[in-house]
Short mmCIF file of N, CA, C and O in Angstrom, two decimals:
data_model
loop_
_atom_site.label_atom_id
_atom_site.label_comp_id
_atom_site.label_asym_id
_atom_site.label_seq_id
_atom_site.Cartn_x
_atom_site.Cartn_y
_atom_site.Cartn_z
N MET A 1 -33.00 -30.44 -28.41
CA MET A 1 -33.32 -29.39 -27.49
C MET A 1 -32.16 -29.04 -26.55
O MET A 1 -31.91 -27.87 -26.32
N PRO A 2 -31.44 -30.01 -25.99
CA PRO A 2 -30.32 -29.65 -25.12
C PRO A 2 -29.23 -28.86 -25.85
O PRO A 2 -28.59 -28.00 -25.26
N GLU A 3 -29.04 -29.13 -27.13
CA GLU A 3 -28.04 -28.38 -27.88
C GLU A 3 -28.42 -26.91 -28.00
O GLU A 3 -27.57 -26.04 -27.94
N GLU A 4 -29.72 -26.65 -28.16
CA GLU A 4 -30.19 -25.26 -28.23
C GLU A 4 -29.91 -24.54 -26.92
O GLU A 4 -29.48 -23.37 -26.92
N ALA A 5 -30.13 -25.19 -25.82
CA ALA A 5 -29.88 -24.59 -24.51
C ALA A 5 -28.41 -24.27 -24.34
O ALA A 5 -28.04 -23.21 -23.82
N LEU A 6 -27.55 -25.18 -24.79
CA LEU A 6 -26.11 -24.93 -24.69
C LEU A 6 -25.69 -23.77 -25.58
O LEU A 6 -24.87 -22.93 -25.18
N ARG A 7 -26.26 -23.69 -26.78
CA ARG A 7 -25.93 -22.58 -27.69
C ARG A 7 -26.40 -21.26 -27.10
O ARG A 7 -25.72 -20.25 -27.17
N GLU A 8 -27.59 -21.27 -26.51
CA GLU A 8 -28.13 -20.06 -25.90
C GLU A 8 -27.25 -19.61 -24.74
O GLU A 8 -26.94 -18.43 -24.59
N THR A 9 -26.83 -20.54 -23.95
CA THR A 9 -25.94 -20.22 -22.82
C THR A 9 -24.62 -19.66 -23.32
O THR A 9 -24.11 -18.67 -22.79
N ALA A 10 -24.06 -20.26 -24.34
CA ALA A 10 -22.78 -19.79 -24.89
C ALA A 10 -22.92 -18.42 -25.53
O ALA A 10 -22.04 -17.57 -25.41
N ALA A 11 -24.03 -18.17 -26.20
CA ALA A 11 -24.22 -16.90 -26.90
C ALA A 11 -24.48 -15.75 -25.94
O ALA A 11 -23.95 -14.65 -26.12
N THR A 12 -25.26 -15.98 -24.93
CA THR A 12 -25.64 -14.89 -24.02
C THR A 12 -24.80 -14.86 -22.76
O THR A 12 -24.82 -13.89 -22.03
N SER A 13 -24.06 -15.89 -22.53
CA SER A 13 -23.29 -16.10 -21.30
C SER A 13 -24.17 -15.99 -20.06
O SER A 13 -23.70 -15.73 -18.98
N GLU A 14 -25.43 -16.17 -20.24
CA GLU A 14 -26.37 -16.24 -19.12
C GLU A 14 -27.08 -17.59 -19.19
O GLU A 14 -27.58 -17.98 -20.25
N PRO A 15 -27.12 -18.28 -18.10
CA PRO A 15 -27.76 -19.61 -18.14
C PRO A 15 -29.27 -19.47 -18.29
O PRO A 15 -29.88 -18.60 -17.68
N PRO A 16 -29.88 -20.27 -19.14
CA PRO A 16 -31.34 -20.24 -19.25
C PRO A 16 -31.96 -20.77 -17.96
O PRO A 16 -31.36 -21.57 -17.26
N ASN A 17 -33.14 -20.31 -17.66
CA ASN A 17 -33.80 -20.68 -16.41
C ASN A 17 -34.13 -22.16 -16.32
O ASN A 17 -34.30 -22.67 -15.23
N ARG A 18 -34.24 -22.81 -17.43
CA ARG A 18 -34.66 -24.20 -17.37
C ARG A 18 -33.51 -25.15 -16.99
O ARG A 18 -33.75 -26.28 -16.67
N LEU A 19 -32.25 -24.70 -17.06
CA LEU A 19 -31.15 -25.59 -16.69
C LEU A 19 -30.95 -25.64 -15.18
O LEU A 19 -30.77 -26.68 -14.60
N ALA A 20 -30.93 -24.48 -14.55
CA ALA A 20 -30.75 -24.43 -13.10
C ALA A 20 -31.27 -23.10 -12.60
O ALA A 20 -31.41 -22.14 -13.36
N SER A 21 -31.50 -23.04 -11.32
CA SER A 21 -32.05 -21.81 -10.75
C SER A 21 -30.95 -20.76 -10.59
O SER A 21 -29.78 -21.10 -10.51
N PRO A 22 -31.33 -19.48 -10.54
CA PRO A 22 -30.35 -18.43 -10.34
C PRO A 22 -29.61 -18.58 -9.01
O PRO A 22 -28.44 -18.22 -8.90
N GLU A 23 -30.28 -19.15 -8.03
CA GLU A 23 -29.61 -19.37 -6.74
C GLU A 23 -28.43 -20.32 -6.88
O GLU A 23 -27.40 -20.14 -6.23
N PHE A 24 -28.59 -21.33 -7.71
CA PHE A 24 -27.50 -22.27 -7.94
C PHE A 24 -26.28 -21.56 -8.52
O PHE A 24 -25.17 -21.76 -8.06
N PHE A 25 -26.51 -20.71 -9.51
CA PHE A 25 -25.39 -20.00 -10.13
C PHE A 25 -24.79 -18.98 -9.17
O PHE A 25 -23.58 -18.76 -9.18
N PHE A 26 -25.61 -18.38 -8.32
CA PHE A 26 -25.09 -17.47 -7.31
C PHE A 26 -24.16 -18.22 -6.36
O PHE A 26 -23.05 -17.77 -6.07
N LEU A 27 -24.61 -19.39 -5.90
CA LEU A 27 -23.77 -20.19 -5.01
C LEU A 27 -22.50 -20.66 -5.70
O LEU A 27 -21.43 -20.70 -5.10
N LEU A 28 -22.62 -20.99 -6.97
CA LEU A 28 -21.45 -21.43 -7.73
C LEU A 28 -20.42 -20.30 -7.84
O LEU A 28 -19.22 -20.53 -7.65
N GLN A 29 -20.90 -19.09 -8.13
CA GLN A 29 -19.98 -17.94 -8.19
C GLN A 29 -19.37 -17.66 -6.83
O GLN A 29 -18.18 -17.34 -6.72
N ARG A 30 -20.15 -17.78 -5.78
CA ARG A 30 -19.66 -17.55 -4.42
C ARG A 30 -18.57 -18.56 -4.06
O ARG A 30 -17.54 -18.19 -3.50
N ILE A 31 -18.79 -19.82 -4.39
CA ILE A 31 -17.79 -20.86 -4.14
C ILE A 31 -16.52 -20.55 -4.93
O ILE A 31 -15.40 -20.71 -4.41
N ASP A 32 -16.66 -20.10 -6.16
CA ASP A 32 -15.51 -19.77 -6.98
C ASP A 32 -14.69 -18.63 -6.36
O ASP A 32 -13.47 -18.69 -6.30
N ARG A 33 -15.38 -17.60 -5.88
CA ARG A 33 -14.68 -16.48 -5.23
C ARG A 33 -13.98 -16.92 -3.96
O ARG A 33 -12.85 -16.51 -3.68
N LEU A 34 -14.64 -17.75 -3.17
CA LEU A 34 -14.01 -18.25 -1.95
C LEU A 34 -12.79 -19.10 -2.26
O LEU A 34 -11.78 -19.04 -1.57
N ASP A 35 -12.88 -19.88 -3.34
CA ASP A 35 -11.74 -20.69 -3.76
C ASP A 35 -10.57 -19.81 -4.16
O ASP A 35 -9.41 -20.10 -3.81
N GLU A 36 -10.84 -18.73 -4.88
CA GLU A 36 -9.77 -17.81 -5.27
C GLU A 36 -9.12 -17.16 -4.05
O GLU A 36 -7.90 -17.06 -3.96
N LYS A 37 -9.95 -16.74 -3.08
CA LYS A 37 -9.41 -16.13 -1.87
C LYS A 37 -8.56 -17.12 -1.08
O LYS A 37 -7.48 -16.77 -0.60
N LEU A 38 -9.05 -18.34 -0.96
CA LEU A 38 -8.31 -19.36 -0.23
C LEU A 38 -6.99 -19.68 -0.93
O LEU A 38 -5.95 -19.82 -0.27
N SER A 39 -7.00 -19.75 -2.24
CA SER A 39 -5.77 -20.02 -3.00
C SER A 39 -4.76 -18.90 -2.79
O SER A 39 -3.56 -19.17 -2.60
N ARG A 40 -5.23 -17.64 -2.80
CA ARG A 40 -4.33 -16.51 -2.56
C ARG A 40 -3.72 -16.58 -1.16
O ARG A 40 -2.53 -16.36 -0.97
N GLU A 41 -4.54 -16.91 -0.19
CA GLU A 41 -4.07 -16.98 1.20
C GLU A 41 -3.05 -18.11 1.37
O GLU A 41 -2.04 -17.95 2.06
N ILE A 42 -3.29 -19.23 0.73
CA ILE A 42 -2.35 -20.36 0.80
C ILE A 42 -1.02 -19.96 0.18
O ILE A 42 0.04 -20.29 0.72
N LYS A 43 -1.05 -19.23 -0.93
CA LYS A 43 0.20 -18.79 -1.56
C LYS A 43 0.98 -17.87 -0.64
O LYS A 43 2.20 -17.97 -0.53
N GLU A 44 0.27 -16.95 0.05
CA GLU A 44 0.95 -16.05 1.00
C GLU A 44 1.59 -16.83 2.13
O GLU A 44 2.72 -16.53 2.54
N VAL A 45 0.89 -17.83 2.64
CA VAL A 45 1.43 -18.64 3.72
C VAL A 45 2.64 -19.43 3.24
O VAL A 45 3.64 -19.56 3.96
N GLU A 46 2.59 -19.94 2.02
CA GLU A 46 3.72 -20.68 1.46
C GLU A 46 4.95 -19.79 1.35
O GLU A 46 6.06 -20.22 1.66
N VAL A 47 4.77 -18.54 0.93
CA VAL A 47 5.90 -17.62 0.79
C VAL A 47 6.53 -17.37 2.16
O VAL A 47 7.75 -17.41 2.31
N ARG A 48 5.68 -17.12 3.17
CA ARG A 48 6.20 -16.88 4.52
C ARG A 48 6.91 -18.11 5.06
O ARG A 48 7.96 -18.01 5.69
N LEU A 49 6.33 -19.28 4.83
CA LEU A 49 6.93 -20.52 5.32
C LEU A 49 8.26 -20.78 4.63
O LEU A 49 9.22 -21.21 5.28
N ASP A 50 8.34 -20.53 3.33
CA ASP A 50 9.59 -20.70 2.61
C ASP A 50 10.68 -19.80 3.17
O ASP A 50 11.83 -20.21 3.32
N ALA A 51 10.33 -18.56 3.49
CA ALA A 51 11.30 -17.62 4.04
C ALA A 51 11.79 -18.11 5.40
O ALA A 51 13.00 -18.06 5.70
N LYS A 52 10.88 -18.60 6.22
CA LYS A 52 11.28 -19.11 7.55
C LYS A 52 12.13 -20.36 7.42
O LYS A 52 13.09 -20.54 8.17
N LEU A 53 11.80 -21.23 6.47
CA LEU A 53 12.61 -22.43 6.27
C LEU A 53 14.00 -22.08 5.76
O LEU A 53 14.99 -22.73 6.15
N ASP A 54 14.10 -21.08 4.90
CA ASP A 54 15.42 -20.65 4.43
C ASP A 54 16.27 -20.13 5.59
O ASP A 54 17.46 -20.44 5.68
N THR A 55 15.66 -19.36 6.49
CA THR A 55 16.38 -18.86 7.66
C THR A 55 16.81 -20.01 8.55
O THR A 55 17.95 -20.05 9.02
N LEU A 56 15.92 -20.95 8.79
CA LEU A 56 16.25 -22.11 9.61
C LEU A 56 17.37 -22.94 8.98
O LEU A 56 18.29 -23.38 9.68
N ARG A 57 17.32 -23.10 7.68
CA ARG A 57 18.37 -23.85 6.96
C ARG A 57 19.72 -23.15 7.11
O ARG A 57 20.74 -23.78 7.35
N PHE A 58 19.72 -21.83 7.00
CA PHE A 58 20.95 -21.05 7.15
C PHE A 58 21.55 -21.26 8.54
O PHE A 58 22.75 -21.53 8.68
N TRP A 59 20.72 -21.14 9.57
CA TRP A 59 21.23 -21.31 10.94
C TRP A 59 21.66 -22.75 11.20
O TRP A 59 22.64 -22.99 11.92
N THR A 60 20.98 -23.72 10.65
CA THR A 60 21.35 -25.12 10.83
C THR A 60 22.70 -25.41 10.19
O THR A 60 23.57 -26.06 10.80
N ILE A 61 22.90 -24.91 8.98
CA ILE A 61 24.19 -25.11 8.30
C ILE A 61 25.30 -24.43 9.10
O ILE A 61 26.39 -25.00 9.29
N GLY A 62 25.04 -23.23 9.61
CA GLY A 62 26.03 -22.53 10.43
C GLY A 62 26.37 -23.31 11.68
O GLY A 62 27.56 -23.41 12.07
N ALA A 63 25.38 -23.89 12.35
CA ALA A 63 25.62 -24.67 13.57
C ALA A 63 26.43 -25.92 13.27
O ALA A 63 27.36 -26.28 14.02
N VAL A 64 26.11 -26.61 12.17
CA VAL A 64 26.84 -27.82 11.81
C VAL A 64 28.30 -27.49 11.49
O VAL A 64 29.23 -28.19 11.94
N ILE A 65 28.54 -26.42 10.77
CA ILE A 65 29.92 -26.02 10.44
C ILE A 65 30.67 -25.67 11.72
O ILE A 65 31.85 -26.03 11.89
N THR A 66 30.02 -24.97 12.65
CA THR A 66 30.65 -24.62 13.92
C THR A 66 31.02 -25.88 14.72
O THR A 66 32.12 -25.97 15.28
N LEU A 67 30.10 -26.85 14.76
CA LEU A 67 30.40 -28.10 15.48
C LEU A 67 31.56 -28.86 14.84
O LEU A 67 32.44 -29.37 15.53
N ILE A 68 31.57 -28.92 13.52
CA ILE A 68 32.66 -29.61 12.82
C ILE A 68 33.99 -28.92 13.09
O ILE A 68 35.00 -29.58 13.38
N ALA A 69 33.99 -27.58 13.02
CA ALA A 69 35.23 -26.84 13.29
C ALA A 69 35.67 -27.05 14.74
O ALA A 69 36.88 -27.21 15.02
N GLY A 70 34.73 -27.06 15.66
CA GLY A 70 35.08 -27.28 17.07
C GLY A 70 35.66 -28.66 17.31
O GLY A 70 36.69 -28.80 17.99
N PHE A 71 35.02 -29.69 16.77
CA PHE A 71 35.55 -31.04 16.93
C PHE A 71 36.91 -31.19 16.25
O PHE A 71 37.82 -31.85 16.77
N ALA A 72 37.05 -30.59 15.08
CA ALA A 72 38.35 -30.64 14.38
C ALA A 72 39.41 -29.96 15.23
O ALA A 72 40.56 -30.48 15.35
N GLY A 73 39.10 -28.85 15.85
CA GLY A 73 40.05 -28.17 16.72
C GLY A 73 40.43 -29.01 17.91
O GLY A 73 41.62 -29.07 18.30
N VAL A 74 39.46 -29.68 18.52
CA VAL A 74 39.75 -30.53 19.67
C VAL A 74 40.64 -31.70 19.25
O VAL A 74 41.62 -32.07 19.93
N ILE A 75 40.32 -32.32 18.12
CA ILE A 75 41.12 -33.47 17.63
C ILE A 75 42.54 -33.03 17.32
O ILE A 75 43.51 -33.70 17.68
N ILE A 76 42.69 -31.89 16.66
CA ILE A 76 44.03 -31.40 16.33
C ILE A 76 44.81 -31.08 17.60
O ILE A 76 46.01 -31.40 17.73
N ALA A 77 44.15 -30.46 18.58
CA ALA A 77 44.80 -30.13 19.84
C ALA A 77 45.24 -31.40 20.58
O ALA A 77 46.35 -31.46 21.16
N LEU A 78 44.42 -32.44 20.56
CA LEU A 78 44.79 -33.70 21.22
C LEU A 78 45.92 -34.41 20.49
O LEU A 78 46.76 -35.06 21.12
N LEU A 79 45.95 -34.31 19.16
CA LEU A 79 47.01 -34.95 18.40
C LEU A 79 48.36 -34.25 18.58
O LEU A 79 49.42 -34.90 18.45
N GLN A 80 48.36 -32.99 18.86
CA GLN A 80 49.59 -32.23 19.02
C GLN A 80 50.21 -32.42 20.41
O GLN A 80 51.34 -32.02 20.64
N ARG A 81 49.57 -33.03 21.35
CA ARG A 81 50.10 -33.22 22.70
C ARG A 81 51.21 -34.18 22.70
O ARG A 81 51.65 -35.09 22.50
#
């Protein structure tokens, strides 16, 4: 009997009433839609965060290079005295 129910579900793509109530499937679809929306929102946040991290990385590298060049200049100036 359970095999018949599975075949019926697969053939009609509608769950038979004896497996679960329509409310259960409604909630299941609702959860699925909310999951898709949340996944999309997380991807958007990841893209924005990646862009901000790239900008921060650029400025950090620039600051480190500036500090190295400044210290190198000070050391060279002191050595030339």
